[in-house]
Short mmCIF file of C-alpha atoms and ligand atoms in Angstrom, two decimals:
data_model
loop_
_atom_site.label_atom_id
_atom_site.label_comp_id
_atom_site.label_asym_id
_atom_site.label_seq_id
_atom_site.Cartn_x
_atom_site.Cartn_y
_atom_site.Cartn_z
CA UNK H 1233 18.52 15.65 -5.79
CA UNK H 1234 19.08 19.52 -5.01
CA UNK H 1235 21.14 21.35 -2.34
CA UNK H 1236 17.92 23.63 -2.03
CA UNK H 1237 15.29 22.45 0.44
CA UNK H 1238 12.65 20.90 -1.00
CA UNK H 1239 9.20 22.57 -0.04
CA UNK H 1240 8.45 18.86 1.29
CA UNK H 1241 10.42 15.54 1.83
CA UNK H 1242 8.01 12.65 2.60
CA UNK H 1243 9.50 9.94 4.17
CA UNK H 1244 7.93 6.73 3.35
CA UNK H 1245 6.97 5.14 0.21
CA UNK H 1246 4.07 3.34 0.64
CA UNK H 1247 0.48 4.33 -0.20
CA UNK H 1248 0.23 7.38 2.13
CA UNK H 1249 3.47 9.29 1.06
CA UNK H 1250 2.60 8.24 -2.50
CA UNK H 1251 -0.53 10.16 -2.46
CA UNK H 1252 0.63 13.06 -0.39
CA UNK H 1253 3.30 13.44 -3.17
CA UNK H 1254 0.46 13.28 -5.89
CA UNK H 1255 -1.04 15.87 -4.35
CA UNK H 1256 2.07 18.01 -3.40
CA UNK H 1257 3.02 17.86 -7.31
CA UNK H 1258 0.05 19.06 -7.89
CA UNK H 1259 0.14 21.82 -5.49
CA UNK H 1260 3.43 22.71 -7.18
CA UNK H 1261 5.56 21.81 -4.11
CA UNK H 1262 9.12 20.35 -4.85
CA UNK H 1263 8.87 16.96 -2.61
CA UNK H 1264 11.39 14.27 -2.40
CA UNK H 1265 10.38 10.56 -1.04
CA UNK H 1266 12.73 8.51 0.16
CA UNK H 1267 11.70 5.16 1.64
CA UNK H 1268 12.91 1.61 1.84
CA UNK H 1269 10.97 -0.11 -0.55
CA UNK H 1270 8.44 0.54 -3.31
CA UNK H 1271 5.08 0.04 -1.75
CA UNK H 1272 5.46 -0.37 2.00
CA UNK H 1273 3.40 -3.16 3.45
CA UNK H 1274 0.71 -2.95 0.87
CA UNK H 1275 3.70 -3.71 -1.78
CA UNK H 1276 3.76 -7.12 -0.38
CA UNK H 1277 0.24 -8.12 -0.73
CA UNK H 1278 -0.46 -11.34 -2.88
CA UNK H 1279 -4.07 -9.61 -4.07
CA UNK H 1280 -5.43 -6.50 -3.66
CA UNK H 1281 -9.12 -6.93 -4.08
CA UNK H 1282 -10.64 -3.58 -2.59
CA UNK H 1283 -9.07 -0.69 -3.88
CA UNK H 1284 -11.22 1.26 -6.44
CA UNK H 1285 -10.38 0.69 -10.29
CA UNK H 1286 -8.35 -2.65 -9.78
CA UNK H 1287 -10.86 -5.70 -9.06
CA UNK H 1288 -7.70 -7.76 -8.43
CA UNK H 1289 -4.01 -6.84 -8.72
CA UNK H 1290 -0.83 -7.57 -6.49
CA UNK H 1291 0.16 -4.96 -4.01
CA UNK H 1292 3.46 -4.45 -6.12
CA UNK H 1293 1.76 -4.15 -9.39
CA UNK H 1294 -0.77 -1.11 -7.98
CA UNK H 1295 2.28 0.71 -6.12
CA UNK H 1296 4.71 0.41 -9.31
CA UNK H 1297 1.63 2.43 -11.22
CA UNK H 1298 0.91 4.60 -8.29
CA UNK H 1299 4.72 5.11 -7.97
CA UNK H 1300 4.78 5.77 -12.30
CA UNK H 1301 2.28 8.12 -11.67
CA UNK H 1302 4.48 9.74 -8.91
CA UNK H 1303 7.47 10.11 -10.88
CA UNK H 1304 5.36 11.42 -14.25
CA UNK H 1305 3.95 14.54 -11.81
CA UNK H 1306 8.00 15.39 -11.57
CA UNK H 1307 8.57 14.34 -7.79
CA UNK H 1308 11.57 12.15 -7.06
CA UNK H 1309 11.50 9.01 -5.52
CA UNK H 1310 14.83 7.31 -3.77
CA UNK H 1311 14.79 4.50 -2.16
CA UNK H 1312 17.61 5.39 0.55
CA UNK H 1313 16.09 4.89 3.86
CA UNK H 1314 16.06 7.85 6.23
CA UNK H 1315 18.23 7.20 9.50
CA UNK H 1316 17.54 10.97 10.90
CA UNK H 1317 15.87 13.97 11.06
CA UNK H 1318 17.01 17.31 13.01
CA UNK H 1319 16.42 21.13 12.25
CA UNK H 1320 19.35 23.28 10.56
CA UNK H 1321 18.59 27.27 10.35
CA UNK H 1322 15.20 26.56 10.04
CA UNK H 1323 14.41 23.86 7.46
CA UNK H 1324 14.83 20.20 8.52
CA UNK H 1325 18.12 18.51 7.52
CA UNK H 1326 16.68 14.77 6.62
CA UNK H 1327 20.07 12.41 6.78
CA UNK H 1328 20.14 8.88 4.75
CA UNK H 1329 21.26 4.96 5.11
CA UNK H 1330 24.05 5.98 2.62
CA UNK H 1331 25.02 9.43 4.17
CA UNK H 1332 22.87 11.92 2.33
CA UNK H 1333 21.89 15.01 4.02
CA UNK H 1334 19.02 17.01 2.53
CA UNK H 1335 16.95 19.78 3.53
CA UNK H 1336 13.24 20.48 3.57
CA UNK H 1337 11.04 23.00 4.74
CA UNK H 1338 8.65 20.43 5.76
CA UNK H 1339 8.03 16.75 6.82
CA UNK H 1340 5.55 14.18 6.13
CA UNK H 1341 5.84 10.92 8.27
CA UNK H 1342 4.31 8.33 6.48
CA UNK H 1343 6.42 5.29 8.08
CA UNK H 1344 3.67 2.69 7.79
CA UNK H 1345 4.32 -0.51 9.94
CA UNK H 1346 6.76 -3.02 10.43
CA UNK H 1347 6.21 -6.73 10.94
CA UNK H 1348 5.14 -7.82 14.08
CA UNK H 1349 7.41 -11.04 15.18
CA UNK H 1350 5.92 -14.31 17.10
CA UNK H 1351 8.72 -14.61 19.62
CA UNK H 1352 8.98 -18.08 20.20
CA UNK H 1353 12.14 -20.26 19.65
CA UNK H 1354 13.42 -21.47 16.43
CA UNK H 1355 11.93 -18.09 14.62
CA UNK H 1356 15.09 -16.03 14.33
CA UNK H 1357 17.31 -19.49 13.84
CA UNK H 1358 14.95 -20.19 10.31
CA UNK H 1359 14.07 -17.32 9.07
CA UNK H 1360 15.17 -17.92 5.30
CA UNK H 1361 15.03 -21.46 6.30
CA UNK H 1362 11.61 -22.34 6.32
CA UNK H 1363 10.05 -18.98 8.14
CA UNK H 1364 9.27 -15.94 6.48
CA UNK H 1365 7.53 -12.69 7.06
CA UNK H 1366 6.69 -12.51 3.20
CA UNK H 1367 4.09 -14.64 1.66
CA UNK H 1368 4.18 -13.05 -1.55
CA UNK H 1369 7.77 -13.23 -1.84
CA UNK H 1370 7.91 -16.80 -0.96
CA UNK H 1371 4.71 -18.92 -1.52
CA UNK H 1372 6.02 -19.51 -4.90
CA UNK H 1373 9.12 -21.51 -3.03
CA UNK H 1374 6.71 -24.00 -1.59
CA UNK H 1375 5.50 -25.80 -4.25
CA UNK H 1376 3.65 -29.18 -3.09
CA UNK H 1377 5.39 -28.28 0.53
CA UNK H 1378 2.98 -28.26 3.62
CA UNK H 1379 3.45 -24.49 5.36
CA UNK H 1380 1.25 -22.60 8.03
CA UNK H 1381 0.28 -18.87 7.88
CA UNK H 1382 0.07 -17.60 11.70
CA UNK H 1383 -2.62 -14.94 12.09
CA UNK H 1384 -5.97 -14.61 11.94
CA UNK H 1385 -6.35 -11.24 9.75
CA UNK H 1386 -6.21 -10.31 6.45
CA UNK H 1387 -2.34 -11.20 5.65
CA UNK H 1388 -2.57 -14.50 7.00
CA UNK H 1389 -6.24 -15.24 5.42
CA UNK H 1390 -5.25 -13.95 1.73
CA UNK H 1391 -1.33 -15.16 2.15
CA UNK H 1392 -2.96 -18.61 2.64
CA UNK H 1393 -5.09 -18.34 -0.55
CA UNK H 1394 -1.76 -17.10 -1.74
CA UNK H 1395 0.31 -19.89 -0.85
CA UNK H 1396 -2.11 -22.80 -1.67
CA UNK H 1397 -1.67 -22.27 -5.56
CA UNK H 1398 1.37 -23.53 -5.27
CA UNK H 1399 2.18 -25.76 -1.64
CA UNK H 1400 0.03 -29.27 -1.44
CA UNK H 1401 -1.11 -28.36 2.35
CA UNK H 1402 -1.75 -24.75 3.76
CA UNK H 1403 -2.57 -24.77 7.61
CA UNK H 1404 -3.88 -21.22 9.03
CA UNK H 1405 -2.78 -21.47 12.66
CA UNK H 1406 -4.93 -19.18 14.67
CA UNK H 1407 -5.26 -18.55 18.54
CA UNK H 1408 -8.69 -17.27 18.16
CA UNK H 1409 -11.96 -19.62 16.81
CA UNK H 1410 -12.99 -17.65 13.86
CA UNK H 1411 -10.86 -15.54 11.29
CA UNK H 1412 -11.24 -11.85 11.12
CA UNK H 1413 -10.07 -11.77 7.69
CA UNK H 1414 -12.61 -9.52 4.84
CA UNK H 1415 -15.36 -12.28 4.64
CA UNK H 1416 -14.48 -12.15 0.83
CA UNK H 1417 -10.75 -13.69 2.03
CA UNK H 1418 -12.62 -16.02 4.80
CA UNK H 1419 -15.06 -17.37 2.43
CA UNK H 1420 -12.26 -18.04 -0.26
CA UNK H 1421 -10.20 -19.53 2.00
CA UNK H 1422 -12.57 -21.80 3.48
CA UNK H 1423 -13.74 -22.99 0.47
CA UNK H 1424 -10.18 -23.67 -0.85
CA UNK H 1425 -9.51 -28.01 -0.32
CA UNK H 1426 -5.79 -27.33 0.56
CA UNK H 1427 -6.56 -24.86 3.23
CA UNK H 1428 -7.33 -25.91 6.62
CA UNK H 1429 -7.77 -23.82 9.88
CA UNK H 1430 -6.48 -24.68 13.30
CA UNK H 1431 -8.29 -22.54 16.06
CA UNK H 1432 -7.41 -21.67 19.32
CA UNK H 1433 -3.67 -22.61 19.10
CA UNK H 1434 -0.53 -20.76 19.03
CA UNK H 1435 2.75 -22.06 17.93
CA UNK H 1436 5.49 -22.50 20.72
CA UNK H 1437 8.60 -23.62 19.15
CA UNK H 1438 9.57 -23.87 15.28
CA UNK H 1439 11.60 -26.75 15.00
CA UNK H 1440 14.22 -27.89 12.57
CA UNK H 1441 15.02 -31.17 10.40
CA UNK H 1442 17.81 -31.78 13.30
CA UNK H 1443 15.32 -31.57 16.36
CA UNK H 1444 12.91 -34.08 15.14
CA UNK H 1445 16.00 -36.55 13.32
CA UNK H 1446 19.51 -35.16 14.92
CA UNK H 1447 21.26 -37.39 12.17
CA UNK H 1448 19.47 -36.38 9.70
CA UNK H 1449 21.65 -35.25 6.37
CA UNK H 1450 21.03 -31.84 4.42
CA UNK H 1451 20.59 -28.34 5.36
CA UNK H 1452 18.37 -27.74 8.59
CA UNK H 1453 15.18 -26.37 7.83
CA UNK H 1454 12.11 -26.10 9.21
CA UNK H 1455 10.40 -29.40 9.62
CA UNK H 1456 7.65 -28.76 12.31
CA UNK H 1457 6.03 -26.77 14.67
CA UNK H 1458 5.22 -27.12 18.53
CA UNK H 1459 1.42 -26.13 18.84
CA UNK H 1460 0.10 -24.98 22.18
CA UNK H 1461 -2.74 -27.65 22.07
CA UNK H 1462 -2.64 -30.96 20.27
CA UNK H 1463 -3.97 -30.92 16.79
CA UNK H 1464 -5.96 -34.33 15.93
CA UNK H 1465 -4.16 -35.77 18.78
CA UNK H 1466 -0.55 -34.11 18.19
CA UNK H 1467 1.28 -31.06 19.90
CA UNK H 1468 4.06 -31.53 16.74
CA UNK H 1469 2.26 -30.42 13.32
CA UNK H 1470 4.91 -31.78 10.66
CA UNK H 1471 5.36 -28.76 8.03
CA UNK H 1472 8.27 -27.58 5.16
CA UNK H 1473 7.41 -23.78 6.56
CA UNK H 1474 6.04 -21.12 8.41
CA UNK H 1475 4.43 -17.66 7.06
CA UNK H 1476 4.02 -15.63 10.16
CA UNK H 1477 1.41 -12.76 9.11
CA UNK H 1478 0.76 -11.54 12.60
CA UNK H 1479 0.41 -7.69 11.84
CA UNK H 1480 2.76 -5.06 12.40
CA UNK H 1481 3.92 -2.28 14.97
CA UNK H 1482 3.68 1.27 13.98
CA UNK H 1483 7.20 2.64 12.38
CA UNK H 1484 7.61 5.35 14.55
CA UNK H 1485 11.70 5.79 15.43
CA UNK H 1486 12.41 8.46 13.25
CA UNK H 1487 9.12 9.93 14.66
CA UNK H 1488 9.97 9.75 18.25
CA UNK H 1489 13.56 10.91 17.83
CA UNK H 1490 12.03 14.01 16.38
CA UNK H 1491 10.22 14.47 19.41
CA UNK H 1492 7.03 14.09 17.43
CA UNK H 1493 4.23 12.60 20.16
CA UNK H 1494 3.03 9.34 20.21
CA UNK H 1495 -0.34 7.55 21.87
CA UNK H 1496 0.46 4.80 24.58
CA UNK H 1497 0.27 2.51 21.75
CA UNK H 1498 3.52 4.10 20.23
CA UNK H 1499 1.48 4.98 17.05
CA UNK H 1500 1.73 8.60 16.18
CA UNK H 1501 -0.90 11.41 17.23
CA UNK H 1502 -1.62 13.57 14.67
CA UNK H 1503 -4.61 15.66 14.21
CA UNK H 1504 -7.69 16.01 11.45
CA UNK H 1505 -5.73 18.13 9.72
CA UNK H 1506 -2.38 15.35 9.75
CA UNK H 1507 -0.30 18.14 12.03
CA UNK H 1508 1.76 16.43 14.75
CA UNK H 1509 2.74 18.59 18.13
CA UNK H 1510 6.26 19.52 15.56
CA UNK H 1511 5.41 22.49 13.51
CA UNK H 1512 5.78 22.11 9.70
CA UNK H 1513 5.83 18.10 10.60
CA UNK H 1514 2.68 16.50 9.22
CA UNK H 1515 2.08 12.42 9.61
CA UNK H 1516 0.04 9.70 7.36
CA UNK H 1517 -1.06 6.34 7.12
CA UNK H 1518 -0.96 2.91 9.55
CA UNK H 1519 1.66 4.89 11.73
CA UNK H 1520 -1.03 6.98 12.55
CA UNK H 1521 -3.32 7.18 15.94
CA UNK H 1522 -7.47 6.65 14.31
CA UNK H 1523 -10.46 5.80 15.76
CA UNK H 1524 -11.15 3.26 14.85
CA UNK H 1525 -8.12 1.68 13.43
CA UNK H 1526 -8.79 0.82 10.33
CA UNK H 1527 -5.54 -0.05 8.57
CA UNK H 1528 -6.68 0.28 4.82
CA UNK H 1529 -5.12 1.38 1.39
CA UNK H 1530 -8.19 3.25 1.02
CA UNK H 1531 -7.89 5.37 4.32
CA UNK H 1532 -3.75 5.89 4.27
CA UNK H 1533 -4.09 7.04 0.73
CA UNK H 1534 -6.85 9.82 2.37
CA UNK H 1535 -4.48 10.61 5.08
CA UNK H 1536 -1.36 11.40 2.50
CA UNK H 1537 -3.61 13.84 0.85
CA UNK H 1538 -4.93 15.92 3.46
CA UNK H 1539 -1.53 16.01 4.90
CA UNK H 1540 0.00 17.65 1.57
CA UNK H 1541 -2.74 19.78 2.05
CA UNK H 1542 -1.74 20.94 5.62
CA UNK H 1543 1.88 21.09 3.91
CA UNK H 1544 0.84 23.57 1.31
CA UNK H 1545 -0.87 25.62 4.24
CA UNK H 1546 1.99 25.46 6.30
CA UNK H 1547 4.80 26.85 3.68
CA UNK H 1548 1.94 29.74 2.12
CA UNK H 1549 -0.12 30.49 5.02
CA UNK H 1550 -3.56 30.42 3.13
CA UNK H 1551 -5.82 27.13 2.57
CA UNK H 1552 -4.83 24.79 0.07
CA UNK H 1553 -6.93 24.63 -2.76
CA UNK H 1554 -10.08 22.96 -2.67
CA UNK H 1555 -10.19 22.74 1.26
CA UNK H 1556 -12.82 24.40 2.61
CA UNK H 1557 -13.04 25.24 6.41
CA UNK H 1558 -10.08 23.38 7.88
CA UNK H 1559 -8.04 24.94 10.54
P1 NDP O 1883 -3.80 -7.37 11.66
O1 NDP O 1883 -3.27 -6.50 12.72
O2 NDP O 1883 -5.08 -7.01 11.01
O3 NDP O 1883 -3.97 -8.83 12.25
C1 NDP O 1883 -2.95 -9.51 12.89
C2 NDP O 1883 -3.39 -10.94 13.15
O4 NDP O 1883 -2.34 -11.63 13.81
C3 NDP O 1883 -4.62 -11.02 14.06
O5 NDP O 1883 -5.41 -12.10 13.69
C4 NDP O 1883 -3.99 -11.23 15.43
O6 NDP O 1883 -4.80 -11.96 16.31
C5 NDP O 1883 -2.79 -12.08 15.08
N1 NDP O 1883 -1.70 -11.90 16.03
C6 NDP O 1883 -1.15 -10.74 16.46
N2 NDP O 1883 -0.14 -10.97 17.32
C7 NDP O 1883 -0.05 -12.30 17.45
C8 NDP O 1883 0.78 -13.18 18.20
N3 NDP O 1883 1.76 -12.70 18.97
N4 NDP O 1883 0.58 -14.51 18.10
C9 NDP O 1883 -0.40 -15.01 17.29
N5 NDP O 1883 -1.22 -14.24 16.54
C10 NDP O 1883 -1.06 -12.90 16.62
O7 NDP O 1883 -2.61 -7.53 10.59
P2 NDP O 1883 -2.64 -7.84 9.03
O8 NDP O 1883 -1.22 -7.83 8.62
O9 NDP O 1883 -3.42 -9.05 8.72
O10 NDP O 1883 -3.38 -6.60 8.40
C11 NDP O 1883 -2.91 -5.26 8.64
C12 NDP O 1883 -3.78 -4.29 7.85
O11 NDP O 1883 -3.53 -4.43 6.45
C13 NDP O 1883 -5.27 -4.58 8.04
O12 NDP O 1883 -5.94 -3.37 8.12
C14 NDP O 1883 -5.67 -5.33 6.80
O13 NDP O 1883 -7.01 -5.12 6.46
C15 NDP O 1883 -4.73 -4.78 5.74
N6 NDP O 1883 -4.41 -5.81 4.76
C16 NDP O 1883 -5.09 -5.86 3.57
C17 NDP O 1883 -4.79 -6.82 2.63
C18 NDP O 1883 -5.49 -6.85 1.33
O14 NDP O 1883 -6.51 -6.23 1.17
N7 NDP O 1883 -4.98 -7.55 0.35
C19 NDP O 1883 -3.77 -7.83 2.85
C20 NDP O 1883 -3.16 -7.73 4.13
C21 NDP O 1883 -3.48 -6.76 5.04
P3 NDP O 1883 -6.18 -11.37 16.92
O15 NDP O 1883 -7.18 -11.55 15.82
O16 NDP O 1883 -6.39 -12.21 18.10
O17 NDP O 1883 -5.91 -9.93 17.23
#
């Protein structure tokens, strides 16, 4: 890390600040990331089945070799979450989680999303206990175990294909009556023994070994859940854990206390060109405003890009190369 400002600081490290990097390096602008986590969202992703090149690979596998390929085009990478942005003399001083403060001369948001929680009882008193928001991390945990994935989308469809090579019993607990998963997840899934969907029911209540036996001995874990509607006759669906893949809310705090806009939604508005209403502030990926949204590796990767490229315009006032007619 430098005391100079770096041409760009991206803040996010998933696949949208990945690729503006990529292309920043290439553009020969010095450009920091600094993000949480390798990957983002897409990091935790049993299977990736529909980016180009990789007919199957993890999430973490592609974003270590997108992240390699990062790091090889001489950008630097931190993972040191950001906790502010404001303006010094001009540049933008970016401060850290362990009390860094760095300067850039311009921003790229690329905050992705965070998990969406279920709100109902008994989900904050087991999480590590039975619920998680992690398939990938911990299908491998529930080996010959019964667990439900809540959601009806592609986490919950391809976490349950996930989870059934190792638990006995995978339930898919949807409150629609058909999954909107990729048919290539549905039609896996569906054909998969161990999986079975339950439609048109939410969960109320995640209960514990103690609420269904209040003497029983050993930890308290998850040991059921409460379904909205009875399920072959029961409202209490007996289970070792619950995967709660419900989708996720843009990532926008560091966005909003920038005064960058946001749509109604809370997602980020940001132009064709990836400019926010913040000059020399430039946003990518699922915390972005698109019509339609479509929440894809594929189309954050796109976004990074053409926001390095409004980056590059920004800091030398002339067209980035290879964009034609933009602005
Ligand atoms: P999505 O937003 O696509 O779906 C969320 C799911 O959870 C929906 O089925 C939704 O129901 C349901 N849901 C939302 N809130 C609640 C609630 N309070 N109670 C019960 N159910 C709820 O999220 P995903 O995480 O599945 O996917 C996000 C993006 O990432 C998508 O674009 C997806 O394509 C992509 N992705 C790709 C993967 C891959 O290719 N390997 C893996 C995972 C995600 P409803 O249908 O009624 O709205």
């Amino acid at each position: 890390m430098t005391d100079k400002p770096y041409n760009l600081i991206i803040i996010g490290s998933g696949p949208a600040g990945f690729t503006a990097s990529i292309y920043a390096s290439r553009y020969k602008l010095s450009n920091l990331i600094l993000g949480e986590k390798v990957g983002g969202t897409i990091g935790l992703a049993s299977k990736v089945e529909n980016y180009p090149g990789f007919r199957s690979i993890s999430g973490l596998d592609l974003m270590v070799k997108i992240e390699e390929h990062v790091k090889d085009l001489g950008a630097e990478v931190v993972y040191d979450p950001v906790t502010g942005v404001k303006k010094k003399n001009g540049d933008f001083e970016v401060l850290t989680r362990s009390g860094k403060s760095l300067l850039a001369e311009t921003i790229i948001i690329a905050t992705g999303t965070e998990r969406r929680k279920l709100d109902v009882p008994g989900e904050k008193e087991y999480l590590g206990r039975g619920v998680t928001y992690c398939t990938t991390c911990d299908a491998p945990f529930f080996k010959d175990k019964v667990a439900a994935l809540i959601g009806g989308s592609d986490s919950a469809v391809s976490g349950a294909i996930h989870t059934a090579e190792f638990a006995k019993k995978v339930y898919i607990i949807y409150r629609k009556e058909k999954l909107r998963a990729e048919p290539a997840w549905v039609e896996q899934a569906l054909g998969n023994p161990k999986i079975e969907p339950i439609y048109n029911t939410n969960i109320t209540k995640i209960l514990g070994t103690k609420d269904l036996e209040p003497k029983a001995e050993g930890p308290d874990k998850v040991a059921a859940a409460e379904l909205d509607h009875p399920y072959k006759g029961e409202k209490i669906l007996k289970l070792d854990g619950v995967f709660i893949e419900i989708g996720g809310v843009p990532g926008v705090g560091i966005a909003s206390s920038m005064g960058v806009e946001l749509t109604e939604a809370g997602f980020i508005k940001a132009n064709k060109q990836m400019e926010t209403n913040v000059q020399g502030v430039f946003s990518a990926g699922d915390c972005n405003d698109r019509l339609p949204n479509f929440q894809q590796m594929t189309t954050a990767c796109a976004e990074g890009a053409l926001a390095a490229a409004s980056a590059y315009k920004f800091l030398k006032q002339v067209e980035a190369p290879q964009i034609k007619g933009l602005g």
